[in-house]
Each structure stands twice: as structure tokens, then as C-alpha cells.
CSV table of C-alpha atoms in Angstrom, one decimal:
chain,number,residue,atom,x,y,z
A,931,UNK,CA,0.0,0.0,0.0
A,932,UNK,CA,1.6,3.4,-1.2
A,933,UNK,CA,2.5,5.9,1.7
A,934,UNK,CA,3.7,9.0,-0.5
A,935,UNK,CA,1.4,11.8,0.2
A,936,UNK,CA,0.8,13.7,-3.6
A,937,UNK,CA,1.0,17.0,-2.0
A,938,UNK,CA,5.0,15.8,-0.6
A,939,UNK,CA,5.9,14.8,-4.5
A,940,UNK,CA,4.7,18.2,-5.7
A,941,UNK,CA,6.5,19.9,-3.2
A,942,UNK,CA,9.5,18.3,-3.7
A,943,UNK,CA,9.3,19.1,-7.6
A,944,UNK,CA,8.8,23.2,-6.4
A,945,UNK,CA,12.0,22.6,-4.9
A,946,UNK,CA,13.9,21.3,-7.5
A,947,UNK,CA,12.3,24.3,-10.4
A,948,UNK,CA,13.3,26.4,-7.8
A,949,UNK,CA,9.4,27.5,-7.4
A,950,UNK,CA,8.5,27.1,-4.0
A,951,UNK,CA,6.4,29.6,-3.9
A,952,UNK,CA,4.0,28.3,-6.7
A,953,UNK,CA,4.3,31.3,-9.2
A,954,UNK,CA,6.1,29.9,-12.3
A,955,UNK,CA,4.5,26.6,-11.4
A,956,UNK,CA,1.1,26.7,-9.8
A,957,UNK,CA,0.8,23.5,-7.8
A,958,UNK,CA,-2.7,22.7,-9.8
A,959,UNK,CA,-0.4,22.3,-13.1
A,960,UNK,CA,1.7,20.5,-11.4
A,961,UNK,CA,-1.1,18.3,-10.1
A,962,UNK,CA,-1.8,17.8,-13.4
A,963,UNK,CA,1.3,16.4,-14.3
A,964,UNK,CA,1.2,14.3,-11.7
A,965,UNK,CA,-2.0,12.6,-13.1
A,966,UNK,CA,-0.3,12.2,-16.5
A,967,UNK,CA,2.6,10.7,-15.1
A,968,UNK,CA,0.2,7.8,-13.0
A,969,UNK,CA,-1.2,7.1,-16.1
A,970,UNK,CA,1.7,7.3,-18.3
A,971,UNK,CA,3.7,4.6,-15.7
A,972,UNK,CA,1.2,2.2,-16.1
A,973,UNK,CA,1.3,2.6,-20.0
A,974,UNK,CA,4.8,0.9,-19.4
A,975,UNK,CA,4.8,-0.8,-16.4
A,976,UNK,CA,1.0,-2.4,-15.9
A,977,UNK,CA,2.2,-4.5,-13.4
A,978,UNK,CA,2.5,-1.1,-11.0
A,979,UNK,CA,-0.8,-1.4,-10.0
A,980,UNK,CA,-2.3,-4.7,-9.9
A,981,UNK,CA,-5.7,-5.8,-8.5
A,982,UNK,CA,-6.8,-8.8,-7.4
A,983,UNK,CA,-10.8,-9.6,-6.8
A,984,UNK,CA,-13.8,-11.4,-7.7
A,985,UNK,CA,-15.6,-11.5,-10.5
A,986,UNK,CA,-18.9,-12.4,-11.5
A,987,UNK,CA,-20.0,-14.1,-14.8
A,988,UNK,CA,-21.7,-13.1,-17.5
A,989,UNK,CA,-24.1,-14.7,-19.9
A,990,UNK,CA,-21.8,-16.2,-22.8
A,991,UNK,CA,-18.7,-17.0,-23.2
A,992,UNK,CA,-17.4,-13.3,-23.6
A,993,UNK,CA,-16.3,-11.5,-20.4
A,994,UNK,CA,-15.4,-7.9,-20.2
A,995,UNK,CA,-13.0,-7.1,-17.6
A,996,UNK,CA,-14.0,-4.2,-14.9
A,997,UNK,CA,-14.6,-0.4,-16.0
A,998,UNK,CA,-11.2,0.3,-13.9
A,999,UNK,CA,-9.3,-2.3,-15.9
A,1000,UNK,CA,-6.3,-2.0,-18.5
A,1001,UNK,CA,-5.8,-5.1,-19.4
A,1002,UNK,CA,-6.1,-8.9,-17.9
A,1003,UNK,CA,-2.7,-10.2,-16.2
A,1004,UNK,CA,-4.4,-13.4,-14.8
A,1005,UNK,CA,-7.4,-16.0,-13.9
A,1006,UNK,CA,-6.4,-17.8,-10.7
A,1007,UNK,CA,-9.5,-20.2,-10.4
A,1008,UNK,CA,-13.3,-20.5,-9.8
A,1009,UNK,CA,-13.7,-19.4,-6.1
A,1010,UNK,CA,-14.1,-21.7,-3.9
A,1011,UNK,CA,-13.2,-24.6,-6.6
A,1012,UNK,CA,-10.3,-25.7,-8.9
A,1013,UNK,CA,-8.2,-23.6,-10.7
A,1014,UNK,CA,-8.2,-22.6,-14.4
A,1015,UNK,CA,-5.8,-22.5,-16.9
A,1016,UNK,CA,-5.2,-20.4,-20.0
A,1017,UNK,CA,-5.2,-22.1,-23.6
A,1018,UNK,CA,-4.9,-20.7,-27.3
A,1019,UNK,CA,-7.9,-19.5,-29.1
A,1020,UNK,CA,-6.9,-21.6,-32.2
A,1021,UNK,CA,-6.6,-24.6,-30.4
A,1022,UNK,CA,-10.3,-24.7,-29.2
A,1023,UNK,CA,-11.7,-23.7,-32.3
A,1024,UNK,CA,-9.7,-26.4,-34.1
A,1025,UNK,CA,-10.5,-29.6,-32.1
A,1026,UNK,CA,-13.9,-27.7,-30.2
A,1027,UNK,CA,-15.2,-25.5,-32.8
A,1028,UNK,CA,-18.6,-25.2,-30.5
A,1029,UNK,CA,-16.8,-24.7,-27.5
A,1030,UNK,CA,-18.4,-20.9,-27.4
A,1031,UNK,CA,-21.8,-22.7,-27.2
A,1032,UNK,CA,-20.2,-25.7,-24.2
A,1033,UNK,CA,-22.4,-25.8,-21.2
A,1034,UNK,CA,-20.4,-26.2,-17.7
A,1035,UNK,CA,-20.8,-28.7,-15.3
A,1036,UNK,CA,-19.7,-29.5,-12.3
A,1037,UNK,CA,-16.0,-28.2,-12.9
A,1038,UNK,CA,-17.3,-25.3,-13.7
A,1039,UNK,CA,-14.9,-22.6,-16.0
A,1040,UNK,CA,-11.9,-24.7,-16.8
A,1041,UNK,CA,-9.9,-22.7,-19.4
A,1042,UNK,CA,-9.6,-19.4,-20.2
A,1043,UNK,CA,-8.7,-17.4,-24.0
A,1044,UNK,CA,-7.0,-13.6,-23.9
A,1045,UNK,CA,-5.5,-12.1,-27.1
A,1046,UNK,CA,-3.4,-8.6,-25.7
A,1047,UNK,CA,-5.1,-7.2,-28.8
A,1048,UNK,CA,-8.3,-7.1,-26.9
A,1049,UNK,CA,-7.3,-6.3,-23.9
A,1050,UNK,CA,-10.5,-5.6,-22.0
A,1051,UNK,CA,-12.2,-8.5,-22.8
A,1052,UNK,CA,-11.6,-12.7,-22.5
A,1053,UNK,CA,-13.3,-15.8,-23.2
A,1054,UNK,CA,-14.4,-18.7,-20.9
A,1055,UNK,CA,-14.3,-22.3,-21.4
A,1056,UNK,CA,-17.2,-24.4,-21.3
A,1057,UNK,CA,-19.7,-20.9,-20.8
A,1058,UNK,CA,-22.8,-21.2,-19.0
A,1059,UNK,CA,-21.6,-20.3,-15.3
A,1060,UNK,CA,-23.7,-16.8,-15.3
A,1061,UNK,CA,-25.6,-15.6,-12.3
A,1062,UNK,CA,-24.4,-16.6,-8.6
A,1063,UNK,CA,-20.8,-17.9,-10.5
A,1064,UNK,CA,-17.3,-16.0,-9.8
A,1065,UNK,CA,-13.5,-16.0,-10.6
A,1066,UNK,CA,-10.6,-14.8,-8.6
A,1067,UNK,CA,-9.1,-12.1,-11.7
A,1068,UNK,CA,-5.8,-10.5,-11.6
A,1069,UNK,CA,-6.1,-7.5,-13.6
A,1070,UNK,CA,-3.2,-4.1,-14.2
A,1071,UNK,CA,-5.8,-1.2,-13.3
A,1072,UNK,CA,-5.3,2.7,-14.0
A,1073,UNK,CA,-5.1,5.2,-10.9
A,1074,UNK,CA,-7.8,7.1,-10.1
A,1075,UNK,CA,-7.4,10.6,-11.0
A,1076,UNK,CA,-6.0,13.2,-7.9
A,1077,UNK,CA,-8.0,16.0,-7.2
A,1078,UNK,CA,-6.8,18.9,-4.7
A,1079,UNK,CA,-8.3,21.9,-3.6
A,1080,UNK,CA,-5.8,25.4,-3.6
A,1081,UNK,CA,-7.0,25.6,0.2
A,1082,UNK,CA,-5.5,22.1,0.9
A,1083,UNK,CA,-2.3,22.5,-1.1
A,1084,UNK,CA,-2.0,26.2,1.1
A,1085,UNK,CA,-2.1,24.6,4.2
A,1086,UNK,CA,-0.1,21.2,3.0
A,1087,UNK,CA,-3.0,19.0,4.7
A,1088,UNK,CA,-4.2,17.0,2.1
A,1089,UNK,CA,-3.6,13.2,2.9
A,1090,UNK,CA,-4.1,11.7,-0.3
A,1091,UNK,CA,-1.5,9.2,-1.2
A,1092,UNK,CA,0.1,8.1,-5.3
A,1093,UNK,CA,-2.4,5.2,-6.8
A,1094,UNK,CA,0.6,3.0,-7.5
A,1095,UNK,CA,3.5,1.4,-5.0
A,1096,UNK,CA,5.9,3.8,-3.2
A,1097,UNK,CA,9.1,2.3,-4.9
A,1098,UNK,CA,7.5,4.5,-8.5
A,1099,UNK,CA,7.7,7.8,-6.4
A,1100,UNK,CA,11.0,9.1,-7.8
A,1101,UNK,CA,9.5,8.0,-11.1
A,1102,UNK,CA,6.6,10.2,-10.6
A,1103,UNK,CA,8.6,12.9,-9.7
A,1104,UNK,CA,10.9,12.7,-13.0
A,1105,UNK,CA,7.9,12.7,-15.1
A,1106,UNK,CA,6.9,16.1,-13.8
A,1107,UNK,CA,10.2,17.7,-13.6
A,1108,UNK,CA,10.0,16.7,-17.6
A,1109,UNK,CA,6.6,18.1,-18.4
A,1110,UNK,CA,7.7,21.5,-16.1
A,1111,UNK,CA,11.4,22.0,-18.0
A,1112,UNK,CA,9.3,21.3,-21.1
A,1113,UNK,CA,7.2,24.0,-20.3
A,1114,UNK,CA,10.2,26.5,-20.1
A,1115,UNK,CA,12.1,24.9,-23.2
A,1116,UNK,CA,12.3,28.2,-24.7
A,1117,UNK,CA,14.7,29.3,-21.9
A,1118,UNK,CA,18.8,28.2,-22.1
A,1119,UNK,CA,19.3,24.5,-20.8
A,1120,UNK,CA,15.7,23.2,-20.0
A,1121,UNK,CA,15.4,21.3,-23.1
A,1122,UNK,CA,18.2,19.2,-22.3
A,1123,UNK,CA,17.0,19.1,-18.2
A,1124,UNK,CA,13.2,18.0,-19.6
A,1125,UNK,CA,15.1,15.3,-21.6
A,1126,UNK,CA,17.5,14.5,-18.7
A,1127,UNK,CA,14.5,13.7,-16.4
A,1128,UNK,CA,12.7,11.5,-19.1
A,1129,UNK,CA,15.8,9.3,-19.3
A,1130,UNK,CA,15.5,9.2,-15.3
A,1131,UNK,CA,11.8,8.5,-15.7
A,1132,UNK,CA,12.1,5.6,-18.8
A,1133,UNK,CA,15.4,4.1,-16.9
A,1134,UNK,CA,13.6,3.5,-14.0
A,1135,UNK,CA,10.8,2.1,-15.7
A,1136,UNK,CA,12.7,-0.1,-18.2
A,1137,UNK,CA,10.4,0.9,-20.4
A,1138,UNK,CA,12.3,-0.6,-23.9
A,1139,UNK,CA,11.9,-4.2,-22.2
A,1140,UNK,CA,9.1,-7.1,-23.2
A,1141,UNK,CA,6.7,-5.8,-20.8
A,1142,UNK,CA,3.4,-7.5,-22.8
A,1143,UNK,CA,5.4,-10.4,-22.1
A,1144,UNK,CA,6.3,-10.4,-19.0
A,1145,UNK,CA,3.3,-9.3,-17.4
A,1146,UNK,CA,0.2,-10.8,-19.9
A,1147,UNK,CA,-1.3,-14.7,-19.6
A,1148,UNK,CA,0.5,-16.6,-22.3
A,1149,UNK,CA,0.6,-19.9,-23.2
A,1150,UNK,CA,3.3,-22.4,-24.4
A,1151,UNK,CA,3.0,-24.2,-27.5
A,1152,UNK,CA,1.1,-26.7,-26.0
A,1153,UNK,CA,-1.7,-24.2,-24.8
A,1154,UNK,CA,-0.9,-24.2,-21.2
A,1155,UNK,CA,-0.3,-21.2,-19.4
A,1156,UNK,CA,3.5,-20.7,-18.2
């Protein structure tokens, strides 16, 4: 659970543009940086802020994931029964090609299909589990966005905390040092400080690695999830 008050990252970024009194750099633009920088972390990293919950069944074999949900990381199991495992799309419709019209029984969902391409939405195997029926779902969700009032940046009492893990703080903080200096590019140097900080921020991140694959359901040549 993340401990970093918002209003302590924006301060520390007044330090650093050598605004601490807000006038360059009112702490509402700043806010507003902040906000793109949540969203812009979990555009590379969606493993930063992962949610784990229950999820109830639709009619069909097509599920959409939650309104809060980027994409689909993982389906641990029917709760309060066996688990379920991922398999290829093209290996159902080859040897089951009525597998979207499969009734469950007592085993309930047994597979699962995702395709990245489609990232808010996946396919159960056999269908018919509507109603009553949930999953345990692992899915990469987006931060809500901050909202501050100016009273509550004035006095430096607003409690609200970052909508991802602590250890992205610095990360956050890069991102709006790069968004500020690229506000002021026009002026000697900050071009080449905006960019500075954007290295910080994509280093940190690793952002040129796999990350589809190392954070989406895939399966092995045989179907099975890894």
C-alpha cells in the first residue's frame, strides 16, 4: 500500500524548479502532471498497480474485464473450486469449434482465452456459469485521478497518497520535472534538463523491455499457461 502523500511529490518538484512559492509553477499544473505521469507509468509498467478480486460471470462465453481495468494479467480459479488455466484461441476452435456454445458442469470454468489485442475483454471455457458464479481475476488497473483543492495545497494537509506502490515515487517525480522544463524549453538549458529527467523516468521504468510479455497470460506451444 503506497505511503507517499501527492502534495510531498509536488512539493518536492517546487524545490527542484526552484518555485517554492508556486508562481512559475502553480501546484494545480503540477497536479496535473502528476495525473499524467500515474497514467503514463502504467502505459509501461501495468504490473504497478495490480488488482486482485472477484468477478462475476456473464451470460456467454465473452467477459469484459471491470470499467477500472487495463488489461487482464491473470485468472487464478473459480472461487471456492479448482483452478483454471489459459489455452490458445486456435486450439479450441480447431479440435472444439462449439466450444463458445459448451455448457459447464460441475467443474465449472476450466480454461480461459485472452488475445493482448483485446485487452479488455476474455473468453471462458465451457460458458454457461452466469448468475451466482465468480472467478478470482488479476487484472493491471489505472489510478484514479488526484483531485486537490488550492485551500488544501495552502495549508499542506491533504492526505491523499500516489495510486501506485511507493518504490515509482521518484519516477513520478521525474515525469513532472520533464513536463515543467518542457514548459520553459524556450529558456537556455531546460530542453536538455526535460530530456535529462525523461531518461530518469524511462530508466527507472525499463520501459524498452518485453513488458506484454512479461506481465500478460500466455501460453506455451502446447496451450498451457507458463
Amino acid at each position: 500500500m503506497a505511503t507517499t502523500k501527492v502534495v510531498d511529490i509536488l512539493d518536492r518538484a517546487g524545490i527542484i524548479l526552484q518555485d517554492s512559492t508556486s508562481v512559475r509553477f502553480p501546484k494545480q499544473e503540477l497536479l496535473k502532471f502528476f495525473n499524467d505521469a500515474q497514467k503514463e507509468v502504467i502505459l509501461h509498467r501495468p504490473d504497478a498497480k495490480m488488482v486482485n478480486t472477484t468477478f462475476a460471470c456473464a451470460d456467454g462465453s465473452k467477459q469484459a474485464l471491470p470499467a477500472a481495468a487495463l488489461r487482464l494479467i491473470e485468472i487464478v480459479r473459480n472461487v471456492g473450486g479448482r483452478a483454471i488455466t489459459q489455452v490458445q484461441k486456435r486450439i479450441l476452435d480447431e479440435t472444439l469449434p462449439n466450444w463458445h456454445e459448451s455448457t459447464a458442469g460441475a467443474n465449472k470454468v476450466e480454461h480461459f482465452v485472452y488475445d493482448p489485442a483485446d485487452p479488455k475483454h476474455f473468453y471462458v471455457y465451457p460458458q454457461g456459469v452466469s448468475g451466482t458464479h465468480s472467478l478470482e481475476i488479476i487484472f493491471s488497473a489505472t489510478p484514479d485521478e488526484v483531485s486537490i483543492t488550492d485551500a488544501a495545497f495552502s495549508a499542506g494537509n491533504d492526505t491523499q497518497v500516489i495510486g501506485i506502490d511507493d518504490v515509482y515515487a521518484n519516477s513520478l517525480l521525474d515525469y513532472i520535472l520533464y513536463r515543467s522544463y518542457q514548459k520553459d524549453s524556450e529558456f537556455a538549458g531546460n530542453a536538455q534538463r526535460a530530456m535529462m529527467h525523461y531518461q530518469g523516468f524511462s530508466t527507472a521504468l525499463g520501459i524498452k523491455t518485453q513488458i506484454d510479455s512479461a506481465t500478460t497470460p500466455r501460453p506455451d506451444a502446447t496451450g498451457v499457461s507458463q
